[in-house]
Coordinates of C-alpha atoms and ligand atoms in Angstrom, one line a residue:
Chain A
X1 CA 21.7 -44.8 -34.0
X2 CA 20.8 -48.1 -32.4
X3 CA 17.1 -49.1 -32.6
X4 CA 16.6 -49.2 -28.9
X5 CA 17.7 -45.6 -28.4
X6 CA 15.4 -44.5 -31.2
X7 CA 12.5 -46.3 -29.8
X8 CA 13.3 -44.8 -26.4
X9 CA 13.3 -41.3 -28.0
X10 CA 10.0 -42.0 -29.7
X11 CA 8.6 -43.1 -26.4
X12 CA 10.0 -40.1 -24.5
X13 CA 8.3 -37.7 -27.1
X14 CA 4.9 -39.5 -26.6
X15 CA 5.5 -39.3 -22.8
X16 CA 6.2 -35.6 -23.0
X17 CA 2.9 -35.0 -24.9
X18 CA 0.9 -37.0 -22.4
X19 CA 2.7 -35.0 -19.7
X20 CA 1.6 -31.7 -20.9
X21 CA -2.0 -32.8 -20.6
X22 CA -1.3 -34.1 -17.1
X23 CA 0.2 -30.8 -16.2
X24 CA -2.8 -29.0 -17.4
X25 CA -5.1 -31.1 -15.3
X26 CA -2.8 -30.7 -12.4
X27 CA -3.1 -27.0 -12.7
X28 CA -6.8 -27.2 -12.3
X29 CA -6.2 -28.9 -8.9
X30 CA -3.4 -26.5 -7.9
X31 CA -5.6 -23.4 -8.5
X32 CA -8.4 -24.6 -6.4
X33 CA -6.1 -26.0 -3.7
X34 CA -4.1 -22.7 -3.6
X35 CA -7.2 -20.5 -3.4
X36 CA -9.3 -22.5 -1.0
X37 CA -7.2 -25.4 0.5
X38 CA -9.6 -27.8 -1.0
X39 CA -8.2 -30.9 -2.9
X40 CA -10.8 -31.4 -5.4
X41 CA -11.3 -35.1 -5.8
X42 CA -14.1 -34.4 -8.3
X43 CA -11.8 -33.1 -10.9
X44 CA -11.5 -36.4 -12.7
X45 CA -15.3 -36.7 -12.9
X46 CA -15.6 -33.2 -14.0
X47 CA -13.6 -34.1 -17.0
X48 CA -16.0 -37.0 -17.6
X49 CA -19.1 -35.0 -17.0
X50 CA -17.8 -32.2 -19.4
X51 CA -17.1 -34.6 -22.1
X52 CA -20.5 -36.3 -21.7
X53 CA -22.2 -32.9 -21.8
X54 CA -20.2 -32.0 -24.9
X55 CA -21.2 -35.2 -26.8
X56 CA -24.8 -34.7 -25.6
X57 CA -25.1 -31.2 -26.9
X58 CA -23.4 -32.0 -30.1
X59 CA -25.7 -34.9 -30.8
X60 CA -28.7 -33.0 -29.8
X61 CA -29.7 -35.2 -26.8
X62 CA -32.3 -34.1 -24.6
X63 CA -31.0 -33.8 -20.9
X64 CA -32.7 -36.3 -18.5
X65 CA -34.3 -38.0 -21.6
X66 CA -34.7 -41.2 -19.9
X67 CA -36.1 -39.7 -16.7
X68 CA -38.6 -37.6 -18.6
X69 CA -39.8 -40.5 -20.6
X70 CA -40.3 -42.6 -17.5
X71 CA -42.0 -39.9 -15.5
X72 CA -44.3 -38.5 -18.2
X73 CA -44.7 -41.6 -20.3
X74 CA -43.3 -39.7 -23.3
X75 CA -41.0 -41.1 -26.0
X76 CA -38.5 -38.4 -26.6
X77 CA -35.5 -39.3 -28.6
X78 CA -33.2 -36.2 -29.0
X79 CA -34.0 -32.8 -30.4
X80 CA -33.4 -34.1 -33.8
X81 CA -30.6 -31.5 -34.5
X82 CA -26.9 -31.5 -34.3
X83 CA -24.9 -28.7 -32.8
X84 CA -21.5 -27.7 -34.5
X85 CA -18.5 -28.6 -32.2
X86 CA -17.3 -25.0 -31.4
X87 CA -20.7 -23.9 -30.3
X88 CA -21.2 -27.0 -28.3
X89 CA -17.9 -26.4 -26.5
X90 CA -19.1 -22.9 -25.6
X91 CA -22.3 -24.2 -24.4
X92 CA -20.5 -26.9 -22.3
X93 CA -18.3 -24.2 -20.9
X94 CA -21.5 -22.4 -19.7
X95 CA -22.6 -25.6 -18.0
X96 CA -19.2 -25.9 -16.2
X97 CA -19.4 -22.4 -15.1
X98 CA -22.9 -23.0 -13.7
X99 CA -21.6 -26.1 -12.0
X100 CA -18.8 -24.0 -10.4
X101 CA -21.2 -21.4 -9.2
X102 CA -23.7 -24.1 -7.9
X103 CA -20.9 -26.0 -6.0
X104 CA -19.8 -22.8 -4.3
X105 CA -23.3 -21.5 -3.4
X106 CA -24.9 -24.9 -2.6
X107 CA -22.0 -26.7 -0.9
X108 CA -18.8 -24.9 -0.2
X109 CA -20.2 -21.8 1.1
X110 CA -21.5 -23.7 4.1
X111 CA -18.1 -25.3 4.7
X112 CA -15.9 -22.3 5.1
X113 CA -13.3 -22.8 7.8
X114 CA -13.9 -26.5 8.1
X115 CA -11.1 -29.0 8.3
X116 CA -9.5 -29.8 5.0
X117 CA -10.5 -33.5 5.4
X118 CA -14.2 -32.4 5.6
X119 CA -13.7 -30.3 2.5
X120 CA -12.0 -33.2 0.8
X121 CA -15.0 -35.5 1.9
X122 CA -17.4 -33.0 0.3
X123 CA -15.5 -33.2 -2.9
X124 CA -15.8 -37.0 -2.9
X125 CA -19.4 -36.6 -2.5
X126 CA -19.5 -34.2 -5.3
X127 CA -17.6 -36.6 -7.5
X128 CA -20.2 -39.4 -7.1
X129 CA -23.1 -36.9 -7.4
X130 CA -21.7 -35.6 -10.7
X131 CA -21.0 -39.1 -11.9
X132 CA -24.7 -40.0 -11.3
X133 CA -25.9 -36.6 -12.7
X134 CA -23.9 -37.3 -15.8
X135 CA -25.5 -40.7 -16.3
X136 CA -29.0 -39.4 -15.6
X137 CA -28.5 -36.5 -18.0
X138 CA -26.9 -38.1 -20.9
X139 CA -27.2 -41.9 -20.4
X140 CA -24.4 -44.2 -19.3
X141 CA -23.4 -45.9 -22.7
X142 CA -19.9 -45.4 -24.0
X143 CA -19.8 -42.5 -26.5
X144 CA -17.5 -41.4 -29.2
X145 CA -16.3 -37.8 -29.4
X146 CA -15.3 -36.1 -32.5
X147 CA -14.7 -32.4 -32.4
X148 CA -12.8 -32.5 -35.7
X149 CA -9.2 -32.7 -34.3
X150 CA -6.8 -34.3 -36.6
X151 CA -6.1 -37.9 -36.1
X152 CA -3.9 -40.7 -37.2
X153 CA -0.1 -40.8 -37.7
X154 CA 1.7 -37.6 -38.6
X155 CA 3.2 -38.3 -41.9
X156 CA 5.7 -35.4 -41.7
X157 CA 7.2 -36.7 -38.4
X158 CA 7.3 -40.1 -39.8
X159 CA 9.0 -39.3 -43.1
X160 CA 11.4 -36.8 -41.6
X161 CA 12.6 -39.1 -38.9
X162 CA 12.8 -42.0 -41.4
X163 CA 15.1 -39.9 -43.6
X164 CA 17.2 -38.9 -40.6
X165 CA 17.5 -42.2 -38.7
X166 CA 16.1 -44.7 -41.0
X167 CA 13.3 -45.2 -38.5
X168 CA 10.0 -43.4 -38.8
X169 CA 8.6 -42.2 -35.5
X170 CA 4.9 -42.9 -34.9
X171 CA 3.4 -39.7 -33.4
X172 CA -0.4 -39.3 -33.5
X173 CA -1.7 -36.1 -34.8
X174 CA -4.3 -36.0 -32.0
X175 CA -1.5 -36.0 -29.5
X176 CA 0.2 -33.2 -31.3
X177 CA -2.9 -31.2 -31.3
X178 CA -3.6 -32.0 -27.6
X179 CA 0.0 -31.0 -26.7
X180 CA -0.3 -27.7 -28.5
X181 CA -3.6 -26.8 -27.0
X182 CA -2.5 -27.8 -23.5
X183 CA 0.7 -26.0 -23.8
X184 CA -1.1 -22.8 -24.9
X185 CA -3.5 -23.1 -22.0
X186 CA -0.8 -23.7 -19.5
X187 CA 0.9 -20.6 -20.7
X188 CA -2.4 -18.6 -20.6
X189 CA -3.1 -19.8 -17.1
X190 CA 0.3 -18.8 -15.9
X191 CA 0.1 -15.5 -17.5
X192 CA -3.3 -14.9 -16.2
X193 CA -2.3 -15.5 -12.6
X194 CA 0.9 -13.5 -12.8
X195 CA 0.0 -10.5 -14.9
X196 CA -3.7 -9.7 -14.5
X197 CA -5.5 -8.1 -11.6
X198 CA -7.7 -11.1 -11.2
X199 CA -4.7 -13.3 -11.2
X200 CA -3.3 -11.1 -8.5
X201 CA -6.5 -11.4 -6.5
X202 CA -6.4 -15.1 -6.9
X203 CA -2.8 -15.2 -5.6
X204 CA -3.8 -12.9 -2.8
X205 CA -6.7 -15.2 -1.7
X206 CA -4.2 -18.1 -2.0
X207 CA -1.9 -16.4 0.5
X208 CA -4.2 -14.9 3.1
X209 CA -8.0 -14.8 3.2
X210 CA -8.3 -12.0 5.9
X211 CA -5.8 -9.7 4.0
X212 CA -7.7 -10.5 0.7
X213 CA -11.0 -9.5 2.2
X214 CA -9.5 -6.2 3.6
X215 CA -8.5 -5.1 0.1
X216 CA -12.0 -5.7 -1.2
X217 CA -11.7 -9.1 -2.8
X218 CA -14.8 -11.4 -2.6
X219 CA -13.6 -14.8 -1.7
X220 CA -16.7 -16.4 -3.2
X221 CA -16.0 -14.6 -6.5
X222 CA -12.4 -16.1 -6.6
X223 CA -13.7 -19.5 -5.6
X224 CA -16.2 -19.5 -8.4
X225 CA -13.5 -18.3 -10.7
X226 CA -11.1 -21.1 -9.8
X227 CA -13.8 -23.7 -10.1
X228 CA -14.7 -22.3 -13.5
X229 CA -11.2 -22.6 -14.6
X230 CA -11.0 -26.1 -13.2
X231 CA -14.2 -26.9 -15.2
X232 CA -12.6 -25.4 -18.3
X233 CA -9.4 -27.5 -17.8
X234 CA -11.6 -30.5 -17.2
X235 CA -13.4 -29.9 -20.4
X236 CA -10.2 -29.6 -22.4
X237 CA -8.9 -32.8 -20.8
X238 CA -12.3 -34.5 -21.5
X239 CA -12.1 -33.5 -25.1
X240 CA -8.6 -34.8 -25.6
X241 CA -8.9 -38.1 -23.7
X242 CA -12.6 -38.5 -24.9
X243 CA -11.5 -38.1 -28.5
X244 CA -8.6 -40.7 -28.0
X245 CA -10.4 -43.5 -26.1
X246 CA -14.1 -42.7 -26.1
X247 CA -16.2 -41.0 -23.4
X248 CA -16.6 -43.5 -20.6
X249 CA -16.0 -43.9 -16.9
X250 CA -12.3 -44.6 -17.2
X251 CA -11.8 -41.0 -18.3
X252 CA -12.3 -39.8 -14.8
X253 CA -9.6 -42.1 -13.6
X254 CA -7.0 -40.7 -16.1
X255 CA -7.6 -37.2 -14.7
X256 CA -6.7 -38.6 -11.2
X257 CA -3.2 -39.0 -12.7
X258 CA -2.9 -35.5 -11.6
X259 CA -2.6 -36.7 -8.1
X260 CA 0.8 -38.2 -8.3
X261 CA 1.8 -35.2 -10.4
X262 CA 0.8 -33.0 -7.6
X263 CA 2.8 -35.2 -5.1
X264 CA 5.8 -34.7 -7.2
X265 CA 5.3 -30.9 -7.9
X266 CA 3.9 -29.8 -4.6
X267 CA 0.3 -29.0 -4.2
X268 CA 0.6 -25.3 -4.4
X269 CA 3.2 -24.8 -7.1
X270 CA 2.3 -24.0 -10.6
X271 CA 5.7 -24.7 -12.0
X272 CA 5.6 -27.8 -9.9
X273 CA 2.5 -29.0 -11.6
X274 CA 4.0 -28.5 -15.0
X275 CA 7.5 -30.1 -14.4
X276 CA 5.6 -32.8 -12.4
X277 CA 3.3 -33.5 -15.3
X278 CA 6.2 -33.9 -17.7
X279 CA 8.1 -36.2 -15.4
X280 CA 5.2 -38.4 -14.9
X281 CA 4.3 -38.5 -18.5
X282 CA 7.8 -39.3 -19.7
X283 CA 8.5 -41.6 -16.7
X284 CA 5.5 -43.9 -17.2
X285 CA 6.0 -44.3 -20.9
X286 CA 9.7 -44.9 -20.5
X287 CA 9.2 -47.3 -17.8
X288 CA 6.6 -49.2 -19.6
X289 CA 8.9 -49.3 -22.6
X290 CA 12.0 -50.5 -20.7
X291 CA 10.6 -52.7 -17.9
X292 CA 6.9 -53.3 -18.9
X293 CA 7.6 -56.5 -20.9
X294 CA 9.6 -58.0 -18.0
X295 CA 7.0 -56.9 -15.4
X296 CA 4.0 -58.3 -17.3
X297 CA 2.9 -55.0 -18.9
X298 CA 0.3 -52.4 -17.9
X299 CA 2.7 -50.6 -15.7
X300 CA 1.2 -47.3 -16.7
X301 CA -1.7 -48.1 -14.4
X302 CA 0.5 -47.9 -11.3
X303 CA 3.8 -46.4 -12.1
X304 CA 3.0 -42.8 -11.5
X305 CA 1.7 -43.5 -8.0
X306 CA 4.5 -45.6 -7.0
X307 CA 7.0 -43.0 -8.3
X308 CA 5.1 -40.4 -6.3
X309 CA 5.3 -42.6 -3.3
X310 CA 9.0 -43.0 -3.5
X311 CA 9.4 -39.4 -4.0
X312 CA 7.3 -38.5 -1.0
X313 CA 9.6 -40.5 1.2
X314 CA 12.5 -38.3 0.2
X315 CA 11.0 -34.9 -0.4
X316 CA 7.5 -34.7 1.1
X317 CA 7.1 -31.0 0.2
X318 CA 7.3 -31.8 -3.5
X319 CA 9.9 -30.4 -6.0
X320 CA 9.1 -26.9 -5.5
X321 CA 7.4 -26.7 -2.1
X322 CA 9.3 -25.2 0.7
X323 CA 10.6 -27.4 3.3
X324 CA 8.4 -27.5 6.3
X325 CA 10.2 -27.3 9.5
X326 CA 8.1 -27.6 12.5
X327 CA 8.7 -24.8 15.1
X328 CA 9.5 -26.3 18.6
Chain B
X1 CA -16.1 15.4 29.4
X2 CA -17.7 14.0 26.1
X3 CA -18.3 16.4 23.2
X4 CA -21.8 16.8 21.8
X5 CA -21.8 15.4 18.3
X6 CA -23.2 18.7 16.8
X7 CA -20.5 21.0 18.2
X8 CA -17.7 22.0 15.8
X9 CA -14.5 20.7 17.2
X10 CA -11.4 22.6 17.3
X11 CA -8.2 20.6 17.8
X12 CA -5.2 21.4 20.0
X13 CA -3.3 22.8 17.0
X14 CA -6.3 25.0 15.9
X15 CA -7.8 22.9 13.1
X16 CA -11.6 22.5 12.9
X17 CA -12.5 18.9 12.4
X18 CA -15.1 18.1 9.8
X19 CA -18.4 16.4 9.7
X20 CA -19.2 12.9 11.1
X21 CA -17.8 10.3 8.7
X22 CA -18.4 7.3 10.7
X23 CA -20.9 7.0 13.6
X24 CA -21.0 4.0 15.8
X25 CA -24.2 3.8 17.7
X26 CA -24.8 1.5 20.7
X27 CA -22.5 -1.3 19.6
X28 CA -22.6 -4.4 21.5
X29 CA -20.5 -7.4 20.4
X30 CA -20.5 -10.8 22.2
X31 CA -18.5 -13.9 21.8
X32 CA -20.5 -16.6 23.4
X33 CA -20.6 -15.5 27.0
X34 CA -17.9 -12.8 26.6
X35 CA -19.0 -9.2 25.9
X36 CA -16.2 -7.7 24.0
X37 CA -17.9 -4.5 23.4
X38 CA -20.7 -3.2 25.7
X39 CA -23.1 -0.6 24.2
X40 CA -20.4 1.8 22.9
X41 CA -21.2 4.9 20.9
X42 CA -18.7 7.2 19.3
X43 CA -18.0 9.1 16.1
X44 CA -15.1 9.6 13.7
X45 CA -15.1 13.0 12.0
X46 CA -13.6 13.8 8.5
X47 CA -10.0 14.6 8.5
X48 CA -9.3 13.7 12.1
X49 CA -6.9 11.3 13.6
X50 CA -9.0 9.3 16.1
X51 CA -7.2 7.1 18.6
X52 CA -8.7 4.1 20.3
X53 CA -6.8 3.2 23.5
X54 CA -7.2 0.9 26.4
X55 CA -5.6 -2.0 28.3
X56 CA -5.0 -5.4 26.7
X57 CA -8.4 -7.1 26.0
X58 CA -10.2 -3.9 26.3
X59 CA -12.0 -4.6 22.9
X60 CA -10.1 -2.2 20.7
X61 CA -9.4 -4.6 17.9
X62 CA -13.0 -5.9 18.1
X63 CA -14.2 -2.4 17.5
X64 CA -12.0 -2.0 14.5
X65 CA -13.2 -5.4 13.3
X66 CA -16.8 -4.1 13.7
X67 CA -16.0 -1.1 11.6
X68 CA -14.2 -3.1 8.9
X69 CA -17.1 -5.7 8.8
X70 CA -14.9 -8.5 10.0
X71 CA -17.1 -8.9 13.2
X72 CA -20.8 -8.4 13.1
X73 CA -22.2 -6.8 16.3
X74 CA -25.3 -8.2 18.0
X75 CA -26.6 -4.8 18.7
X76 CA -26.2 -1.3 17.4
X77 CA -25.9 0.6 14.2
X78 CA -23.0 1.6 12.0
X79 CA -23.6 4.9 10.1
X80 CA -21.1 5.8 7.3
X81 CA -21.2 9.0 5.5
X82 CA -24.8 9.9 6.8
X83 CA -26.3 6.5 5.9
X84 CA -27.0 3.5 8.1
X85 CA -25.0 0.7 6.8
X86 CA -26.7 -2.6 6.2
X87 CA -24.9 -5.8 7.3
X88 CA -21.9 -6.0 5.0
X89 CA -19.1 -8.5 4.3
X90 CA -15.6 -7.1 4.9
X91 CA -14.8 -7.0 1.1
X92 CA -17.9 -4.8 0.6
X93 CA -16.8 -2.5 3.4
X94 CA -13.4 -2.3 1.7
X95 CA -15.2 -1.3 -1.5
X96 CA -16.8 1.5 0.3
X97 CA -13.5 3.1 0.9
X98 CA -12.4 1.8 4.4
X99 CA -8.9 0.4 4.4
X100 CA -7.2 -1.3 7.3
X101 CA -4.1 -2.8 8.7
X102 CA -4.0 -5.7 11.2
X103 CA -2.5 -6.1 14.7
X104 CA -0.8 -9.3 13.5
X105 CA 0.2 -8.1 10.0
X106 CA -1.8 -9.7 7.3
X107 CA 0.3 -9.5 4.0
X108 CA 0.5 -11.8 1.1
X109 CA 3.9 -13.3 2.0
X110 CA 4.6 -15.0 -1.3
X111 CA 4.1 -11.9 -3.4
X112 CA 6.4 -9.0 -3.9
X113 CA 6.1 -5.7 -2.1
X114 CA 5.0 -4.2 -5.4
X115 CA 2.3 -6.8 -5.9
X116 CA 1.1 -6.5 -2.4
X117 CA 0.6 -2.8 -2.8
X118 CA -1.0 -3.3 -6.1
X119 CA -3.7 -5.5 -4.5
X120 CA -4.6 -2.3 -2.6
X121 CA -5.7 -0.8 -5.9
X122 CA -8.2 -3.6 -6.6
X123 CA -11.2 -1.5 -5.6
X124 CA -10.3 1.1 -8.1
X125 CA -9.7 -1.3 -11.0
X126 CA -13.1 -2.1 -12.4
X127 CA -12.5 -3.7 -15.8
X128 CA -14.3 -7.1 -15.8
X129 CA -12.8 -10.5 -16.4
X130 CA -14.4 -10.7 -19.9
X131 CA -13.4 -7.2 -20.9
X132 CA -9.9 -7.9 -19.7
X133 CA -9.7 -10.9 -22.1
X134 CA -11.3 -9.0 -25.0
X135 CA -9.6 -5.6 -24.5
X136 CA -6.3 -6.6 -23.5
X137 CA -5.0 -3.1 -24.3
X138 CA -7.5 -1.4 -21.9
X139 CA -6.6 -3.7 -19.2
X140 CA -2.9 -2.9 -19.7
X141 CA -3.7 0.8 -19.6
X142 CA -5.5 0.4 -16.3
X143 CA -2.7 -1.6 -14.9
X144 CA -0.2 1.0 -15.9
X145 CA -2.2 3.9 -14.4
X146 CA -2.7 2.1 -11.2
X147 CA 0.9 1.1 -11.1
X148 CA 1.9 4.8 -11.3
X149 CA -0.2 5.6 -8.3
X150 CA 1.3 2.6 -6.4
X151 CA 4.9 3.8 -7.2
X152 CA 4.1 7.2 -5.7
X153 CA 2.9 5.6 -2.5
X154 CA 6.0 3.4 -2.4
X155 CA 8.2 6.5 -2.7
X156 CA 6.2 8.3 -0.2
X157 CA 6.7 5.5 2.3
X158 CA 10.4 5.2 1.4
X159 CA 10.3 1.5 0.5
X160 CA 11.6 1.8 -3.1
X161 CA 14.6 -0.4 -2.2
X162 CA 12.4 -3.4 -1.5
X163 CA 9.8 -3.1 -4.2
X164 CA 10.6 -6.5 -5.8
X165 CA 11.4 -8.3 -2.6
X166 CA 8.9 -11.1 -1.5
X167 CA 7.1 -9.7 1.6
X168 CA 7.8 -12.9 3.7
X169 CA 11.5 -12.0 3.6
X170 CA 11.3 -8.6 5.2
X171 CA 11.9 -7.6 8.8
X172 CA 8.9 -6.8 11.0
X173 CA 9.2 -3.0 10.8
X174 CA 9.1 -2.9 7.1
X175 CA 6.3 -5.4 6.9
X176 CA 4.3 -2.9 8.9
X177 CA 5.2 -0.2 6.4
X178 CA 4.2 -2.3 3.4
X179 CA 0.9 -3.1 5.1
X180 CA 0.3 0.7 5.4
X181 CA 1.3 1.2 1.9
X182 CA -1.3 -1.4 0.7
X183 CA -4.0 0.3 2.7
X184 CA -3.0 3.7 1.5
X185 CA -3.0 2.4 -2.1
X186 CA -6.8 2.2 -1.8
X187 CA -6.9 5.9 -1.3
X188 CA -9.4 5.3 1.6
X189 CA -11.9 7.7 3.0
X190 CA -11.2 6.1 6.3
X191 CA -8.0 4.4 7.3
X192 CA -8.0 1.9 10.2
X193 CA -4.7 1.1 11.8
X194 CA -4.5 -1.6 14.5
X195 CA -1.3 -1.0 16.5
X196 CA 0.8 0.3 13.7
X197 CA 3.8 0.8 15.9
X198 CA 3.6 -2.4 18.1
X199 CA 7.0 -4.1 18.3
X200 CA 9.0 -1.3 16.7
X201 CA 12.1 0.4 18.0
X202 CA 12.2 4.1 18.8
X203 CA 13.5 5.1 15.3
X204 CA 10.9 3.0 13.5
X205 CA 8.1 4.5 15.7
X206 CA 9.2 8.0 14.8
X207 CA 9.2 7.1 11.1
X208 CA 5.8 5.6 11.4
X209 CA 4.4 8.6 13.3
X210 CA 5.7 10.9 10.7
X211 CA 4.1 8.8 7.9
X212 CA 0.7 8.8 9.7
X213 CA 0.7 12.6 10.3
X214 CA 1.8 13.1 6.7
X215 CA -0.9 10.9 5.4
X216 CA -3.4 12.8 7.4
X217 CA -2.0 16.3 6.4
X218 CA -1.3 15.7 2.7
X219 CA -4.2 13.5 1.6
X220 CA -6.6 14.6 4.3
X221 CA -7.3 11.0 5.1
X222 CA -9.3 10.3 8.1
X223 CA -7.5 7.8 10.4
X224 CA -8.7 5.7 13.3
X225 CA -5.8 4.1 15.1
X226 CA -5.2 1.9 18.1
X227 CA -2.0 2.4 20.0
X228 CA -0.6 1.5 23.4
X229 CA 2.2 4.0 23.4
X230 CA 0.5 7.0 25.2
X231 CA 3.3 9.4 24.1
X232 CA 2.6 8.6 20.4
X233 CA -1.2 8.8 21.0
X234 CA -0.9 12.3 22.6
X235 CA 1.4 13.5 19.8
X236 CA -0.7 12.1 17.0
X237 CA -4.4 12.1 17.7
X238 CA -7.0 14.8 17.7
X239 CA -9.5 12.9 19.7
X240 CA -9.2 9.7 21.8
X241 CA -11.8 7.1 22.7
X242 CA -10.8 5.1 25.9
X243 CA -12.0 1.5 26.3
X244 CA -11.8 -0.9 29.3
X245 CA -13.3 -4.2 29.6
X246 CA -15.5 -3.6 26.6
X247 CA -16.9 -0.3 27.9
X248 CA -16.2 3.2 26.8
X249 CA -14.7 5.1 29.8
X250 CA -13.5 8.2 28.1
X251 CA -13.8 10.3 24.9
X252 CA -12.3 13.6 24.1
X253 CA -9.1 15.4 23.2
X254 CA -5.9 14.0 24.5
X255 CA -5.7 16.4 27.3
X256 CA -9.3 15.7 28.4
X257 CA -8.8 12.0 28.6
X258 CA -5.6 12.3 30.3
X259 CA -7.3 14.1 33.2
X260 CA -10.1 11.7 33.4
X261 CA -10.0 9.8 36.8
X262 CA -11.5 6.6 35.3
X263 CA -8.9 6.4 32.5
X264 CA -6.1 7.0 35.0
X265 CA -7.5 4.1 37.1
X266 CA -7.7 1.8 34.2
X267 CA -4.1 2.5 33.2
X268 CA -2.7 2.2 36.7
X269 CA -4.6 -1.2 37.0
X270 CA -6.8 -0.2 39.9
X271 CA -8.7 -3.3 40.9
X272 CA -12.1 -3.9 39.1
X273 CA -15.0 -4.9 41.3
Ligands
ATP1 N1 -12.6 -13.9 17.4 C1 -12.9 -14.0 18.7 N2 -13.4 -15.0 19.4 C2 -13.6 -15.0 20.8 N3 -13.3 -14.0 21.5 C3 -12.6 -13.0 21.0 C4 -12.4 -12.9 19.5 N4 -11.9 -11.7 19.3 C5 -11.7 -11.1 20.4 N5 -12.2 -11.8 21.6 C6 -12.3 -11.4 22.9 O1 -12.7 -10.1 22.9 C7 -12.1 -9.4 24.0 C8 -11.5 -8.1 23.4 O2 -10.5 -8.6 22.5 P1 -9.7 -7.5 21.6 O3 -8.7 -8.2 20.7 O4 -10.7 -6.7 20.9 O5 -8.9 -6.6 22.6 P2 -7.8 -5.5 22.4 O6 -8.2 -4.3 23.1 O7 -7.5 -5.3 20.9 O8 -6.6 -6.1 23.1 P3 -4.9 -6.0 22.7 O9 -4.5 -4.7 23.2 O10 -4.4 -7.1 23.5 O11 -4.8 -6.2 21.2 C9 -11.0 -10.4 24.6 O12 -11.6 -10.9 25.7 C10 -10.9 -11.4 23.5 O13 -10.5 -12.6 24.1
MG2 MG1 -5.9 -5.6 19.7

């Protein structure tokens, strides 16, 4: 096999793995959008916040340490303990559920039946609030996150491909782990929404609020539920990306990659989010590989958005969305 | 003539109607300056079919919306099963055992008929989110039991052939029937139907009438329904409330309201002053 083709396959594999994670994050958006018509701009910052909280808990940081020290003239530096990763993840999840609950009871409850743009603006406000809160609670320095996921080149893949093609693929163990976990979660989310009564209630709310109320579904409960799921997804994404490149502000931007994924897949389509995620993941890696050098590199920053833009022109309803024909 | 609430009521076909199930007392509902309901009182008794009739814009749907919690009246009290009902959200009312259909059909268009009707069982499925995740088996059992009930209702309303069809694809008449099925799936104590036969052809109307009577007969479900077709109302209902411009202008058996001069005037469109 020619080298170029082998490289391309390797790049595609890496793209697919990135894509599964995009798909997972996009699902977080889709669930909230379906259930409440809100495009949650804060999803990216939620991933950052979740990762910050996780690191903070694991390292035994005292929340609002700096603030407390300034106000009370104390000199606290951490609890002096470390929390095991698994327990810290559970605690972080509790924080994310509390956040979901607070968002609904403090903000969104008052905005029911408002225009989508108003709700969208509210989530922008939320994003910046959460960014500030994260800094205040845990400090704004870049942190490393290590929850014990395997890292480094996967020897088995490297050796096997070397024997087969004479060229060893470089696939990171962390990517493999992330892909597996994301794939499992995507499957669980889909199964949840299709085969459980809460999933059915969720789909019902997505379809018709009045009708959902009439069969005894509490909209608030469903909204807290979808925001909790989004928080969970954010946590997972935060762990994966945080483990890879440190917990820092740019993490919130990676999660916004879900935006072009949604334009491709349609904002309300679960299969769309999955396929869209894979297309963006593979597309941006292959594009960088093929044309990056000629275009001066760093195409991954913009490729997804441009692809989505081009796609929008031809199919505004997304891959799986239904064609909208205005009645006249 | 309006019956005294304490009297036992004997219907035209000789049945005695039960105790007061729902009692609306002095309900007034305003939308800004518009008074959609003006100080109306009436009751719904166990086991009866209670019709609410009146010209367009009389406030019938508004009354149903008050009963089901979608509208909150400015004045008046709602008594259900002998207790004064505190202000409640529609989903809480539903959990009390009051199911409804809508004048403009509100179904879950993207879901299959079966799934739509299954949502009607939600008030009876009480395993929590956590226990569902932990005891997957028990959640499955609950699902299967409720599924069986739903299948019976689907058979009862003769919609087996469309069980798996997404509701959005169904013709109007069948949608109305699916909506009834979903409401029935809740095994409600009180069933509210807002114009269940509007827009149907004669044959569909006959089917629907038969279903409503059967539901009332076989399950003893109390039904309050809004209907424009006077023939249907006279056939189906035990007692009738007549509304006009937000006021109650008649209350009694079909024969009684038919003879009421004010009702006749309202229906013949005698000019209001
Ligand atoms: N949500 C609302 N906001 C403002 N006004 C309303 C609302 N719902 C009903 N109304 C007004 O209340 C009055 C009664 O309306 P309602 O729908 O209850 O009448 P109806 O008897 O059901 O009529 P129809 O036979 O046409 O269905 C009308 O004047 C209507 O415009
Ligand atoms: Mg009406």
